[in-house]
């Protein structure tokens, strides 16, 4: 009954199912492992951040370049602030005990002894970076040679929260904290990193360090989790369709073995008499064989006609 499984059509179906199901399971497992790696990386990053807050600051040069290990570590640098190039970073949100508030970063460039400048976010202020009443509250950077300590951060990119990469900002404002965006503003080299000062000058508020890119539970992590479910659903769909096709062909083979023709196979030309009811055919034949006579009841069959002719011939001879 299951010989249909040996047909070329079913060979193709079986080969497809045998390849598709393991592939879907493998891809789903891989996406799940990616999500678990991101969760683990997020936990490790939080642990490193907690340890970094309590650890002693290290010289900036020893922590560069910034990666998932050094991001958030306490770094120190010595130099002088460039008071001629103070910048404001607008539309930045700060989360604190009061909730989420909109404001701006105050960024200054520290000219280090090595010649390069280090972007330093000295703090955050609520308000609008374009309003004079709000910018008037910004304190001037310290003069002379100073040592700055803060959490090390990687340069921002277009995917960083709060970044305004489109340009069009007023003079004195910066949309993205990165060496690439500062190269056309200042006439000296800039480190491809920045720090957020741990103990800012009043009335500035400290900006907490952000998690390193790719180490947090961001949108990409939940995309991995969604892809995991999709691949497993695809595997289940392949199994469902294979079983449905198998059941349909198995029922058709069983009906053929019992001599039950599938619906719609009856001939319309009447050549083999298929589809014509047997009872109706018998009724028509019986009626023809009985030879029903006329309404006067004398019988109109062939035998009755021959009897009348013989009777007339006999009477004519006697006469």
PDB file of C-alpha atoms in Angstrom:
ATOM      1  CA  UNK A   1       0.000   0.000   0.000  1.00  0.00           C
ATOM      2  CA  UNK A   2       2.960   2.286   0.566  1.00  0.00           C
ATOM      3  CA  UNK A   3       4.604   1.689  -2.787  1.00  0.00           C
ATOM      4  CA  UNK A   4       3.910   5.292  -3.680  1.00  0.00           C
ATOM      5  CA  UNK A   5       6.855   6.199  -1.447  1.00  0.00           C
ATOM      6  CA  UNK A   6       9.150   4.738  -4.133  1.00  0.00           C
ATOM      7  CA  UNK A   7       7.872   7.043  -6.873  1.00  0.00           C
ATOM      8  CA  UNK A   8      10.169   9.842  -8.154  1.00  0.00           C
ATOM      9  CA  UNK A   9       7.805  12.434  -6.718  1.00  0.00           C
ATOM     10  CA  UNK A  10       8.116  11.034  -3.222  1.00  0.00           C
ATOM     11  CA  UNK A  11      11.854  10.589  -3.577  1.00  0.00           C
ATOM     12  CA  UNK A  12      12.053  14.335  -4.113  1.00  0.00           C
ATOM     13  CA  UNK A  13       9.737  15.086  -1.179  1.00  0.00           C
ATOM     14  CA  UNK A  14      11.707  12.835   1.183  1.00  0.00           C
ATOM     15  CA  UNK A  15      15.085  14.234   0.159  1.00  0.00           C
ATOM     16  CA  UNK A  16      13.817  17.789   0.629  1.00  0.00           C
ATOM     17  CA  UNK A  17      12.424  16.992   4.102  1.00  0.00           C
ATOM     18  CA  UNK A  18      15.615  15.182   5.162  1.00  0.00           C
ATOM     19  CA  UNK A  19      17.706  18.228   4.215  1.00  0.00           C
ATOM     20  CA  UNK A  20      15.335  20.995   5.345  1.00  0.00           C
ATOM     21  CA  UNK A  21      14.546  19.728   8.854  1.00  0.00           C
ATOM     22  CA  UNK A  22      18.186  19.382  10.068  1.00  0.00           C
ATOM     23  CA  UNK A  23      19.053  22.733   8.461  1.00  0.00           C
ATOM     24  CA  UNK A  24      16.209  24.519  10.260  1.00  0.00           C
ATOM     25  CA  UNK A  25      17.131  22.900  13.586  1.00  0.00           C
ATOM     26  CA  UNK A  26      20.812  23.832  13.124  1.00  0.00           C
ATOM     27  CA  UNK A  27      20.028  27.459  12.247  1.00  0.00           C
ATOM     28  CA  UNK A  28      17.582  27.769  15.141  1.00  0.00           C
ATOM     29  CA  UNK A  29      20.137  26.365  17.575  1.00  0.00           C
ATOM     30  CA  UNK A  30      22.802  28.729  16.232  1.00  0.00           C
ATOM     31  CA  UNK A  31      20.548  31.770  16.657  1.00  0.00           C
ATOM     32  CA  UNK A  32      19.719  30.628  20.192  1.00  0.00           C
ATOM     33  CA  UNK A  33      23.425  30.324  21.014  1.00  0.00           C
ATOM     34  CA  UNK A  34      23.968  33.864  19.696  1.00  0.00           C
ATOM     35  CA  UNK A  35      21.255  35.153  22.021  1.00  0.00           C
ATOM     36  CA  UNK A  36      22.755  33.276  24.979  1.00  0.00           C
ATOM     37  CA  UNK A  37      26.196  34.712  24.150  1.00  0.00           C
ATOM     38  CA  UNK A  38      24.771  38.235  24.176  1.00  0.00           C
ATOM     39  CA  UNK A  39      23.067  37.619  27.523  1.00  0.00           C
ATOM     40  CA  UNK A  40      26.317  36.292  28.969  1.00  0.00           C
ATOM     41  CA  UNK A  41      28.286  39.182  27.492  1.00  0.00           C
ATOM     42  CA  UNK A  42      25.806  41.637  28.970  1.00  0.00           C
ATOM     43  CA  UNK A  43      26.216  40.080  32.409  1.00  0.00           C
ATOM     44  CA  UNK A  44      29.997  40.129  32.114  1.00  0.00           C
ATOM     45  CA  UNK A  45      29.909  43.762  31.030  1.00  0.00           C
ATOM     46  CA  UNK A  46      27.823  44.698  34.071  1.00  0.00           C
ATOM     47  CA  UNK A  47      30.235  42.841  36.340  1.00  0.00           C
ATOM     48  CA  UNK A  48      33.199  44.616  34.744  1.00  0.00           C
ATOM     49  CA  UNK A  49      31.473  47.973  35.142  1.00  0.00           C
ATOM     50  CA  UNK A  50      30.898  47.333  38.835  1.00  0.00           C
ATOM     51  CA  UNK A  51      34.529  46.320  39.307  1.00  0.00           C
ATOM     52  CA  UNK A  52      35.740  49.276  37.224  1.00  0.00           C
ATOM     53  CA  UNK A  53      33.964  51.747  39.482  1.00  0.00           C
ATOM     54  CA  UNK A  54      35.850  50.424  42.477  1.00  0.00           C
ATOM     55  CA  UNK A  55      39.178  49.828  40.693  1.00  0.00           C
ATOM     56  CA  UNK A  56      41.952  52.368  40.506  1.00  0.00           C
ATOM     57  CA  UNK A  57      42.239  54.429  37.332  1.00  0.00           C
ATOM     58  CA  UNK A  58      44.855  53.380  34.792  1.00  0.00           C
ATOM     59  CA  UNK A  59      46.710  55.589  32.289  1.00  0.00           C
ATOM     60  CA  UNK A  60      44.794  56.148  29.086  1.00  0.00           C
ATOM     61  CA  UNK A  61      47.494  54.703  26.801  1.00  0.00           C
ATOM     62  CA  UNK A  62      47.306  51.318  28.554  1.00  0.00           C
ATOM     63  CA  UNK A  63      43.583  50.930  27.849  1.00  0.00           C
ATOM     64  CA  UNK A  64      43.591  51.782  24.160  1.00  0.00           C
ATOM     65  CA  UNK A  65      42.146  50.719  21.785  1.00  0.00           C
ATOM     66  CA  UNK A  66      38.718  50.538  23.381  1.00  0.00           C
ATOM     67  CA  UNK A  67      37.050  47.111  23.238  1.00  0.00           C
ATOM     68  CA  UNK A  68      34.489  45.160  25.225  1.00  0.00           C
ATOM     69  CA  UNK A  69      37.088  44.539  27.958  1.00  0.00           C
ATOM     70  CA  UNK A  70      38.387  48.091  28.417  1.00  0.00           C
ATOM     71  CA  UNK A  71      35.083  49.876  27.795  1.00  0.00           C
ATOM     72  CA  UNK A  72      33.880  51.385  31.065  1.00  0.00           C
ATOM     73  CA  UNK A  73      37.263  51.072  32.783  1.00  0.00           C
ATOM     74  CA  UNK A  74      38.494  54.047  34.776  1.00  0.00           C
ATOM     75  CA  UNK A  75      41.119  55.943  32.743  1.00  0.00           C
ATOM     76  CA  UNK A  76      43.228  58.930  33.652  1.00  0.00           C
ATOM     77  CA  UNK A  77      44.885  61.531  31.461  1.00  0.00           C
ATOM     78  CA  UNK A  78      46.891  64.665  32.169  1.00  0.00           C
ATOM     79  CA  UNK A  79      46.881  67.862  30.136  1.00  0.00           C
ATOM     80  CA  UNK A  80      45.250  71.250  29.581  1.00  0.00           C
ATOM     81  CA  UNK A  81      41.722  72.016  28.455  1.00  0.00           C
ATOM     82  CA  UNK A  82      41.280  73.813  25.142  1.00  0.00           C
ATOM     83  CA  UNK A  83      38.924  76.546  26.322  1.00  0.00           C
ATOM     84  CA  UNK A  84      38.493  77.880  22.780  1.00  0.00           C
ATOM     85  CA  UNK A  85      36.707  74.732  21.562  1.00  0.00           C
ATOM     86  CA  UNK A  86      34.073  73.898  24.182  1.00  0.00           C
ATOM     87  CA  UNK A  87      31.206  71.957  22.544  1.00  0.00           C
ATOM     88  CA  UNK A  88      27.654  71.065  23.533  1.00  0.00           C
ATOM     89  CA  UNK A  89      26.086  67.734  22.528  1.00  0.00           C
ATOM     90  CA  UNK A  90      22.309  68.341  22.268  1.00  0.00           C
ATOM     91  CA  UNK A  91      19.295  66.062  22.746  1.00  0.00           C
ATOM     92  CA  UNK A  92      20.848  63.662  25.243  1.00  0.00           C
ATOM     93  CA  UNK A  93      18.713  61.847  27.810  1.00  0.00           C
ATOM     94  CA  UNK A  94      19.834  61.155  31.362  1.00  0.00           C
ATOM     95  CA  UNK A  95      18.192  58.516  33.539  1.00  0.00           C
ATOM     96  CA  UNK A  96      18.314  59.178  37.265  1.00  0.00           C
ATOM     97  CA  UNK A  97      16.077  59.019  40.309  1.00  0.00           C
ATOM     98  CA  UNK A  98      13.861  61.680  38.730  1.00  0.00           C
ATOM     99  CA  UNK A  99      13.263  59.532  35.638  1.00  0.00           C
ATOM    100  CA  UNK A 100      14.322  60.380  32.098  1.00  0.00           C
ATOM    101  CA  UNK A 101      15.167  64.005  31.453  1.00  0.00           C
ATOM    102  CA  UNK A 102      16.214  65.743  28.252  1.00  0.00           C
ATOM    103  CA  UNK A 103      19.337  67.867  28.201  1.00  0.00           C
ATOM    104  CA  UNK A 104      22.812  68.148  26.696  1.00  0.00           C
ATOM    105  CA  UNK A 105      26.391  67.048  27.310  1.00  0.00           C
ATOM    106  CA  UNK A 106      29.197  69.520  27.982  1.00  0.00           C
ATOM    107  CA  UNK A 107      32.284  68.359  26.089  1.00  0.00           C
ATOM    108  CA  UNK A 108      35.803  69.789  26.304  1.00  0.00           C
ATOM    109  CA  UNK A 109      39.038  68.681  24.671  1.00  0.00           C
ATOM    110  CA  UNK A 110      41.975  67.875  26.916  1.00  0.00           C
ATOM    111  CA  UNK A 111      45.308  68.525  25.178  1.00  0.00           C
ATOM    112  CA  UNK A 112      47.494  65.744  26.595  1.00  0.00           C
ATOM    113  CA  UNK A 113      51.259  65.741  26.915  1.00  0.00           C
ATOM    114  CA  UNK A 114      51.453  63.352  23.958  1.00  0.00           C
ATOM    115  CA  UNK A 115      50.020  65.974  21.593  1.00  0.00           C
ATOM    116  CA  UNK A 116      46.644  64.367  20.939  1.00  0.00           C
ATOM    117  CA  UNK A 117      43.430  65.666  22.459  1.00  0.00           C
ATOM    118  CA  UNK A 118      41.062  63.551  24.523  1.00  0.00           C
ATOM    119  CA  UNK A 119      37.333  64.393  24.365  1.00  0.00           C
ATOM    120  CA  UNK A 120      36.037  64.696  27.924  1.00  0.00           C
ATOM    121  CA  UNK A 121      32.319  64.836  28.733  1.00  0.00           C
ATOM    122  CA  UNK A 122      32.485  66.939  31.879  1.00  0.00           C
ATOM    123  CA  UNK A 123      28.805  66.362  32.641  1.00  0.00           C
ATOM    124  CA  UNK A 124      25.154  66.796  31.669  1.00  0.00           C
ATOM    125  CA  UNK A 125      22.757  69.687  32.131  1.00  0.00           C
ATOM    126  CA  UNK A 126      18.962  69.733  31.658  1.00  0.00           C
ATOM    127  CA  UNK A 127      17.493  72.043  29.069  1.00  0.00           C
ATOM    128  CA  UNK A 128      18.088  73.045  25.471  1.00  0.00           C
ATOM    129  CA  UNK A 129      21.585  73.442  24.054  1.00  0.00           C
ATOM    130  CA  UNK A 130      20.271  76.250  21.856  1.00  0.00           C
ATOM    131  CA  UNK A 131      18.751  78.298  24.687  1.00  0.00           C
ATOM    132  CA  UNK A 132      20.998  80.981  26.187  1.00  0.00           C
ATOM    133  CA  UNK A 133      19.328  80.653  29.597  1.00  0.00           C
ATOM    134  CA  UNK A 134      20.337  76.972  29.772  1.00  0.00           C
ATOM    135  CA  UNK A 135      23.829  77.325  28.300  1.00  0.00           C
ATOM    136  CA  UNK A 136      24.608  80.157  30.698  1.00  0.00           C
ATOM    137  CA  UNK A 137      24.684  77.591  33.505  1.00  0.00           C
ATOM    138  CA  UNK A 138      27.654  75.756  31.941  1.00  0.00           C
ATOM    139  CA  UNK A 139      30.734  76.227  34.166  1.00  0.00           C
ATOM    140  CA  UNK A 140      34.067  77.065  32.556  1.00  0.00           C
ATOM    141  CA  UNK A 141      36.646  74.262  32.423  1.00  0.00           C
ATOM    142  CA  UNK A 142      39.525  74.338  34.907  1.00  0.00           C
ATOM    143  CA  UNK A 143      42.589  76.298  33.829  1.00  0.00           C
ATOM    144  CA  UNK A 144      46.146  75.060  33.865  1.00  0.00           C
ATOM    145  CA  UNK A 145      47.392  71.488  33.858  1.00  0.00           C
ATOM    146  CA  UNK A 146      44.932  69.005  35.338  1.00  0.00           C
ATOM    147  CA  UNK A 147      44.517  65.241  35.716  1.00  0.00           C
ATOM    148  CA  UNK A 148      41.143  63.989  34.523  1.00  0.00           C
ATOM    149  CA  UNK A 149      39.655  60.642  35.557  1.00  0.00           C
ATOM    150  CA  UNK A 150      36.597  59.034  34.007  1.00  0.00           C
ATOM    151  CA  UNK A 151      35.033  55.970  32.406  1.00  0.00           C
ATOM    152  CA  UNK A 152      36.539  55.134  29.033  1.00  0.00           C
ATOM    153  CA  UNK A 153      34.116  54.981  26.096  1.00  0.00           C
ATOM    154  CA  UNK A 154      34.410  54.048  22.428  1.00  0.00           C
ATOM    155  CA  UNK A 155      33.661  56.612  19.727  1.00  0.00           C
ATOM    156  CA  UNK A 156      29.990  56.911  18.895  1.00  0.00           C
ATOM    157  CA  UNK A 157      28.491  55.912  15.546  1.00  0.00           C
ATOM    158  CA  UNK A 158      25.227  56.405  13.705  1.00  0.00           C
ATOM    159  CA  UNK A 159      23.569  53.555  15.639  1.00  0.00           C
ATOM    160  CA  UNK A 160      24.289  55.051  19.078  1.00  0.00           C
ATOM    161  CA  UNK A 161      21.301  56.381  20.989  1.00  0.00           C
ATOM    162  CA  UNK A 162      20.937  60.158  20.819  1.00  0.00           C
ATOM    163  CA  UNK A 163      23.362  60.645  17.940  1.00  0.00           C
ATOM    164  CA  UNK A 164      22.472  63.277  15.333  1.00  0.00           C
ATOM    165  CA  UNK A 165      24.568  62.292  12.339  1.00  0.00           C
ATOM    166  CA  UNK A 166      22.656  64.365   9.806  1.00  0.00           C
ATOM    167  CA  UNK A 167      24.502  67.590  10.576  1.00  0.00           C
ATOM    168  CA  UNK A 168      22.921  71.031  10.378  1.00  0.00           C
ATOM    169  CA  UNK A 169      23.665  71.874  14.010  1.00  0.00           C
ATOM    170  CA  UNK A 170      24.517  75.419  15.089  1.00  0.00           C
ATOM    171  CA  UNK A 171      28.082  76.463  15.680  1.00  0.00           C
ATOM    172  CA  UNK A 172      29.414  75.144  18.996  1.00  0.00           C
ATOM    173  CA  UNK A 173      27.269  71.981  18.947  1.00  0.00           C
ATOM    174  CA  UNK A 174      28.294  68.416  18.111  1.00  0.00           C
ATOM    175  CA  UNK A 175      25.932  65.622  17.114  1.00  0.00           C
ATOM    176  CA  UNK A 176      28.260  62.628  17.543  1.00  0.00           C
ATOM    177  CA  UNK A 177      31.241  62.173  19.870  1.00  0.00           C
ATOM    178  CA  UNK A 178      33.916  60.640  17.651  1.00  0.00           C
ATOM    179  CA  UNK A 179      37.312  61.457  16.190  1.00  0.00           C
ATOM    180  CA  UNK A 180      35.767  61.535  12.708  1.00  0.00           C
ATOM    181  CA  UNK A 181      33.297  64.281  13.663  1.00  0.00           C
ATOM    182  CA  UNK A 182      35.940  66.331  15.503  1.00  0.00           C
ATOM    183  CA  UNK A 183      38.637  66.218  12.829  1.00  0.00           C
ATOM    184  CA  UNK A 184      37.087  69.138  10.932  1.00  0.00           C
ATOM    185  CA  UNK A 185      36.461  71.216  14.074  1.00  0.00           C
ATOM    186  CA  UNK A 186      39.840  71.298  15.830  1.00  0.00           C
ATOM    187  CA  UNK A 187      43.290  71.747  14.209  1.00  0.00           C
ATOM    188  CA  UNK A 188      44.955  68.822  16.030  1.00  0.00           C
ATOM    189  CA  UNK A 189      44.671  65.042  16.325  1.00  0.00           C
ATOM    190  CA  UNK A 190      42.033  63.503  18.556  1.00  0.00           C
ATOM    191  CA  UNK A 191      41.970  60.113  20.293  1.00  0.00           C
ATOM    192  CA  UNK A 192      39.497  57.604  18.899  1.00  0.00           C
ATOM    193  CA  UNK A 193      37.886  57.414  22.352  1.00  0.00           C
ATOM    194  CA  UNK A 194      36.415  59.656  25.027  1.00  0.00           C
ATOM    195  CA  UNK A 195      35.801  59.603  28.764  1.00  0.00           C
ATOM    196  CA  UNK A 196      32.875  60.642  30.903  1.00  0.00           C
ATOM    197  CA  UNK A 197      34.091  62.373  34.041  1.00  0.00           C
ATOM    198  CA  UNK A 198      33.327  60.583  37.280  1.00  0.00           C
ATOM    199  CA  UNK A 199      33.160  63.630  39.596  1.00  0.00           C
ATOM    200  CA  UNK A 200      31.854  66.539  37.524  1.00  0.00           C
ATOM    201  CA  UNK A 201      31.922  70.160  38.542  1.00  0.00           C
ATOM    202  CA  UNK A 202      28.632  71.529  39.903  1.00  0.00           C
ATOM    203  CA  UNK A 203      25.973  72.050  38.595  1.00  0.00           C
ATOM    204  CA  UNK A 204      26.897  69.346  36.054  1.00  0.00           C
ATOM    205  CA  UNK A 205      25.585  65.794  36.505  1.00  0.00           C
ATOM    206  CA  UNK A 206      27.766  62.740  35.891  1.00  0.00           C
ATOM    207  CA  UNK A 207      27.002  60.826  32.678  1.00  0.00           C
ATOM    208  CA  UNK A 208      26.965  57.061  33.352  1.00  0.00           C
ATOM    209  CA  UNK A 209      29.082  54.962  30.970  1.00  0.00           C
ATOM    210  CA  UNK A 210      27.270  53.051  28.263  1.00  0.00           C
ATOM    211  CA  UNK A 211      27.742  49.340  27.625  1.00  0.00           C
ATOM    212  CA  UNK A 212      30.136  48.390  24.858  1.00  0.00           C
ATOM    213  CA  UNK A 213      28.550  47.859  21.461  1.00  0.00           C
ATOM    214  CA  UNK A 214      27.443  44.268  20.958  1.00  0.00           C
ATOM    215  CA  UNK A 215      27.610  43.413  24.663  1.00  0.00           C
ATOM    216  CA  UNK A 216      24.154  44.444  25.826  1.00  0.00           C
ATOM    217  CA  UNK A 217      20.600  43.195  25.500  1.00  0.00           C
ATOM    218  CA  UNK A 218      19.879  45.460  22.555  1.00  0.00           C
ATOM    219  CA  UNK A 219      17.614  45.024  19.542  1.00  0.00           C
ATOM    220  CA  UNK A 220      20.046  42.624  17.868  1.00  0.00           C
ATOM    221  CA  UNK A 221      19.866  40.262  20.837  1.00  0.00           C
ATOM    222  CA  UNK A 222      16.082  40.042  20.646  1.00  0.00           C
ATOM    223  CA  UNK A 223      16.307  39.636  16.867  1.00  0.00           C
ATOM    224  CA  UNK A 224      18.403  36.527  17.467  1.00  0.00           C
ATOM    225  CA  UNK A 225      15.689  35.221  19.787  1.00  0.00           C
ATOM    226  CA  UNK A 226      13.013  35.920  17.173  1.00  0.00           C
ATOM    227  CA  UNK A 227      14.999  34.166  14.435  1.00  0.00           C
ATOM    228  CA  UNK A 228      15.332  31.156  16.752  1.00  0.00           C
ATOM    229  CA  UNK A 229      11.567  30.780  16.926  1.00  0.00           C
ATOM    230  CA  UNK A 230      11.179  31.251  13.178  1.00  0.00           C
ATOM    231  CA  UNK A 231      13.644  28.476  12.286  1.00  0.00           C
ATOM    232  CA  UNK A 232      11.976  26.012  14.654  1.00  0.00           C
ATOM    233  CA  UNK A 233       8.561  26.929  13.226  1.00  0.00           C
ATOM    234  CA  UNK A 234       9.902  26.240   9.707  1.00  0.00           C
ATOM    235  CA  UNK A 235      11.088  22.791  10.822  1.00  0.00           C
ATOM    236  CA  UNK A 236       7.654  22.008  12.290  1.00  0.00           C
ATOM    237  CA  UNK A 237       5.947  23.209   9.101  1.00  0.00           C
ATOM    238  CA  UNK A 238       8.045  20.850   6.954  1.00  0.00           C
ATOM    239  CA  UNK A 239       7.080  17.909   9.189  1.00  0.00           C
ATOM    240  CA  UNK A 240       3.401  18.917   9.058  1.00  0.00           C
ATOM    241  CA  UNK A 241       3.338  19.186   5.250  1.00  0.00           C
ATOM    242  CA  UNK A 242       5.165  15.854   4.825  1.00  0.00           C
ATOM    243  CA  UNK A 243       2.638  14.085   7.071  1.00  0.00           C
ATOM    244  CA  UNK A 244      -0.290  15.717   5.290  1.00  0.00           C
ATOM    245  CA  UNK A 245       0.924  14.639   1.853  1.00  0.00           C
ATOM    246  CA  UNK A 246       1.687  11.125   3.131  1.00  0.00           C
ATOM    247  CA  UNK A 247      -1.789  10.707   4.647  1.00  0.00           C
ATOM    248  CA  UNK A 248      -3.468  11.899   1.463  1.00  0.00           C
ATOM    249  CA  UNK A 249      -1.554   9.498  -0.803  1.00  0.00           C
ATOM    250  CA  UNK A 250      -1.946   6.614   1.688  1.00  0.00           C
ATOM    251  CA  UNK A 251      -5.735   7.055   1.719  1.00  0.00           C
ATOM    252  CA  UNK A 252      -5.782   7.175  -2.078  1.00  0.00           C
ATOM    253  CA  UNK A 253      -3.746   3.950  -2.277  1.00  0.00           C
ATOM    254  CA  UNK A 254      -6.065   2.250   0.228  1.00  0.00           C
ATOM    255  CA  UNK A 255      -9.166   3.245  -1.778  1.00  0.00           C
ATOM    256  CA  UNK A 256      -7.578   1.927  -4.974  1.00  0.00           C
ATOM    257  CA  UNK A 257      -6.833  -1.421  -3.292  1.00  0.00           C
ATOM    258  CA  UNK A 258     -10.515  -1.714  -2.275  1.00  0.00           C
ATOM    259  CA  UNK A 259     -11.679  -0.874  -5.807  1.00  0.00           C
ATOM    260  CA  UNK A 260     -13.103   2.493  -4.860  1.00  0.00           C
ATOM    261  CA  UNK A 261     -12.638   4.890  -7.720  1.00  0.00           C
ATOM    262  CA  UNK A 262     -11.737   8.422  -6.722  1.00  0.00           C
ATOM    263  CA  UNK A 263     -14.393  11.096  -7.101  1.00  0.00           C
ATOM    264  CA  UNK A 264     -14.655  12.660 -10.544  1.00  0.00           C
ATOM    265  CA  UNK A 265     -13.188   9.653 -12.447  1.00  0.00           C
ATOM    266  CA  UNK A 266     -16.540   8.560 -14.050  1.00  0.00           C
ATOM    267  CA  UNK A 267     -16.554   8.775 -17.899  1.00  0.00           C
ATOM    268  CA  UNK A 268     -18.856  11.323 -19.442  1.00  0.00           C
ATOM    269  CA  UNK A 269     -19.092   9.612 -22.915  1.00  0.00           C
ATOM    270  CA  UNK A 270     -20.892   6.455 -21.651  1.00  0.00           C
ATOM    271  CA  UNK A 271     -18.361   4.188 -23.376  1.00  0.00           C
ATOM    272  CA  UNK A 272     -17.894   1.865 -20.407  1.00  0.00           C
ATOM    273  CA  UNK A 273     -21.229   2.596 -18.735  1.00  0.00           C
ATOM    274  CA  UNK A 274     -19.495   3.988 -15.606  1.00  0.00           C
ATOM    275  CA  UNK A 275     -21.635   6.222 -13.516  1.00  0.00           C
ATOM    276  CA  UNK A 276     -24.972   4.967 -14.914  1.00  0.00           C
ATOM    277  CA  UNK A 277     -27.247   3.615 -12.133  1.00  0.00           C
ATOM    278  CA  UNK A 278     -27.882  -0.125 -12.527  1.00  0.00           C
ATOM    279  CA  UNK A 279     -31.375   0.037 -11.039  1.00  0.00           C
ATOM    280  CA  UNK A 280     -32.538   2.624 -13.540  1.00  0.00           C
ATOM    281  CA  UNK A 281     -31.177   0.566 -16.422  1.00  0.00           C
ATOM    282  CA  UNK A 282     -33.035  -2.555 -15.245  1.00  0.00           C
ATOM    283  CA  UNK A 283     -36.299  -0.692 -14.859  1.00  0.00           C
ATOM    284  CA  UNK A 284     -36.148   0.568 -18.436  1.00  0.00           C
ATOM    285  CA  UNK A 285     -35.387  -2.908 -19.796  1.00  0.00           C
ATOM    286  CA  UNK A 286     -38.203  -4.531 -17.823  1.00  0.00           C
ATOM    287  CA  UNK A 287     -40.697  -2.092 -19.167  1.00  0.00           C
ATOM    288  CA  UNK A 288     -39.626  -2.786 -22.725  1.00  0.00           C
ATOM    289  CA  UNK A 289     -39.851  -6.592 -22.280  1.00  0.00           C
ATOM    290  CA  UNK A 290     -43.356  -6.490 -20.872  1.00  0.00           C
ATOM    291  CA  UNK A 291     -44.657  -4.841 -24.013  1.00  0.00           C
ATOM    292  CA  UNK A 292     -47.480  -2.918 -22.371  1.00  0.00           C
ATOM    293  CA  UNK A 293     -50.513  -2.830 -24.638  1.00  0.00           C
ATOM    294  CA  UNK A 294     -53.006  -0.144 -25.447  1.00  0.00           C
ATOM    295  CA  UNK A 295     -55.608   1.180 -23.088  1.00  0.00           C
ATOM    296  CA  UNK A 296     -58.381  -1.312 -24.147  1.00  0.00           C
ATOM    297  CA  UNK A 297     -56.480  -4.209 -22.503  1.00  0.00           C
ATOM    298  CA  UNK A 298     -56.300  -6.476 -25.587  1.00  0.00           C
ATOM    299  CA  UNK A 299     -52.601  -6.677 -25.601  1.00  0.00           C
ATOM    300  CA  UNK A 300     -50.584  -5.236 -28.377  1.00  0.00           C
ATOM    301  CA  UNK A 301     -47.571  -7.611 -28.359  1.00  0.00           C
ATOM    302  CA  UNK A 302     -46.317  -9.569 -31.428  1.00  0.00           C
ATOM    303  CA  UNK A 303     -47.751 -12.938 -30.225  1.00  0.00           C
ATOM    304  CA  UNK A 304     -51.279 -11.545 -29.996  1.00  0.00           C
ATOM    305  CA  UNK A 305     -51.094 -10.238 -33.566  1.00  0.00           C
ATOM    306  CA  UNK A 306     -50.088 -13.630 -35.005  1.00  0.00           C
ATOM    307  CA  UNK A 307     -53.051 -15.397 -33.239  1.00  0.00           C
ATOM    308  CA  UNK A 308     -55.589 -13.070 -34.792  1.00  0.00           C
ATOM    309  CA  UNK A 309     -54.186 -13.621 -38.286  1.00  0.00           C
ATOM    310  CA  UNK A 310     -54.416 -17.495 -37.942  1.00  0.00           C
ATOM    311  CA  UNK A 311     -58.057 -17.274 -36.765  1.00  0.00           C
ATOM    312  CA  UNK A 312     -59.118 -15.237 -39.767  1.00  0.00           C
ATOM    313  CA  UNK A 313     -57.426 -17.715 -42.172  1.00  0.00           C
ATOM    314  CA  UNK A 314     -59.309 -20.660 -40.643  1.00  0.00           C
ATOM    315  CA  UNK A 315     -62.665 -18.962 -40.961  1.00  0.00           C
ATOM    316  CA  UNK A 316     -62.001 -18.138 -44.597  1.00  0.00           C
ATOM    317  CA  UNK A 317     -61.315 -21.886 -45.405  1.00  0.00           C
ATOM    318  CA  UNK A 318     -64.569 -23.075 -43.853  1.00  0.00           C
ATOM    319  CA  UNK A 319     -66.446 -20.641 -45.953  1.00  0.00           C
TER     320      UNK A 319
END
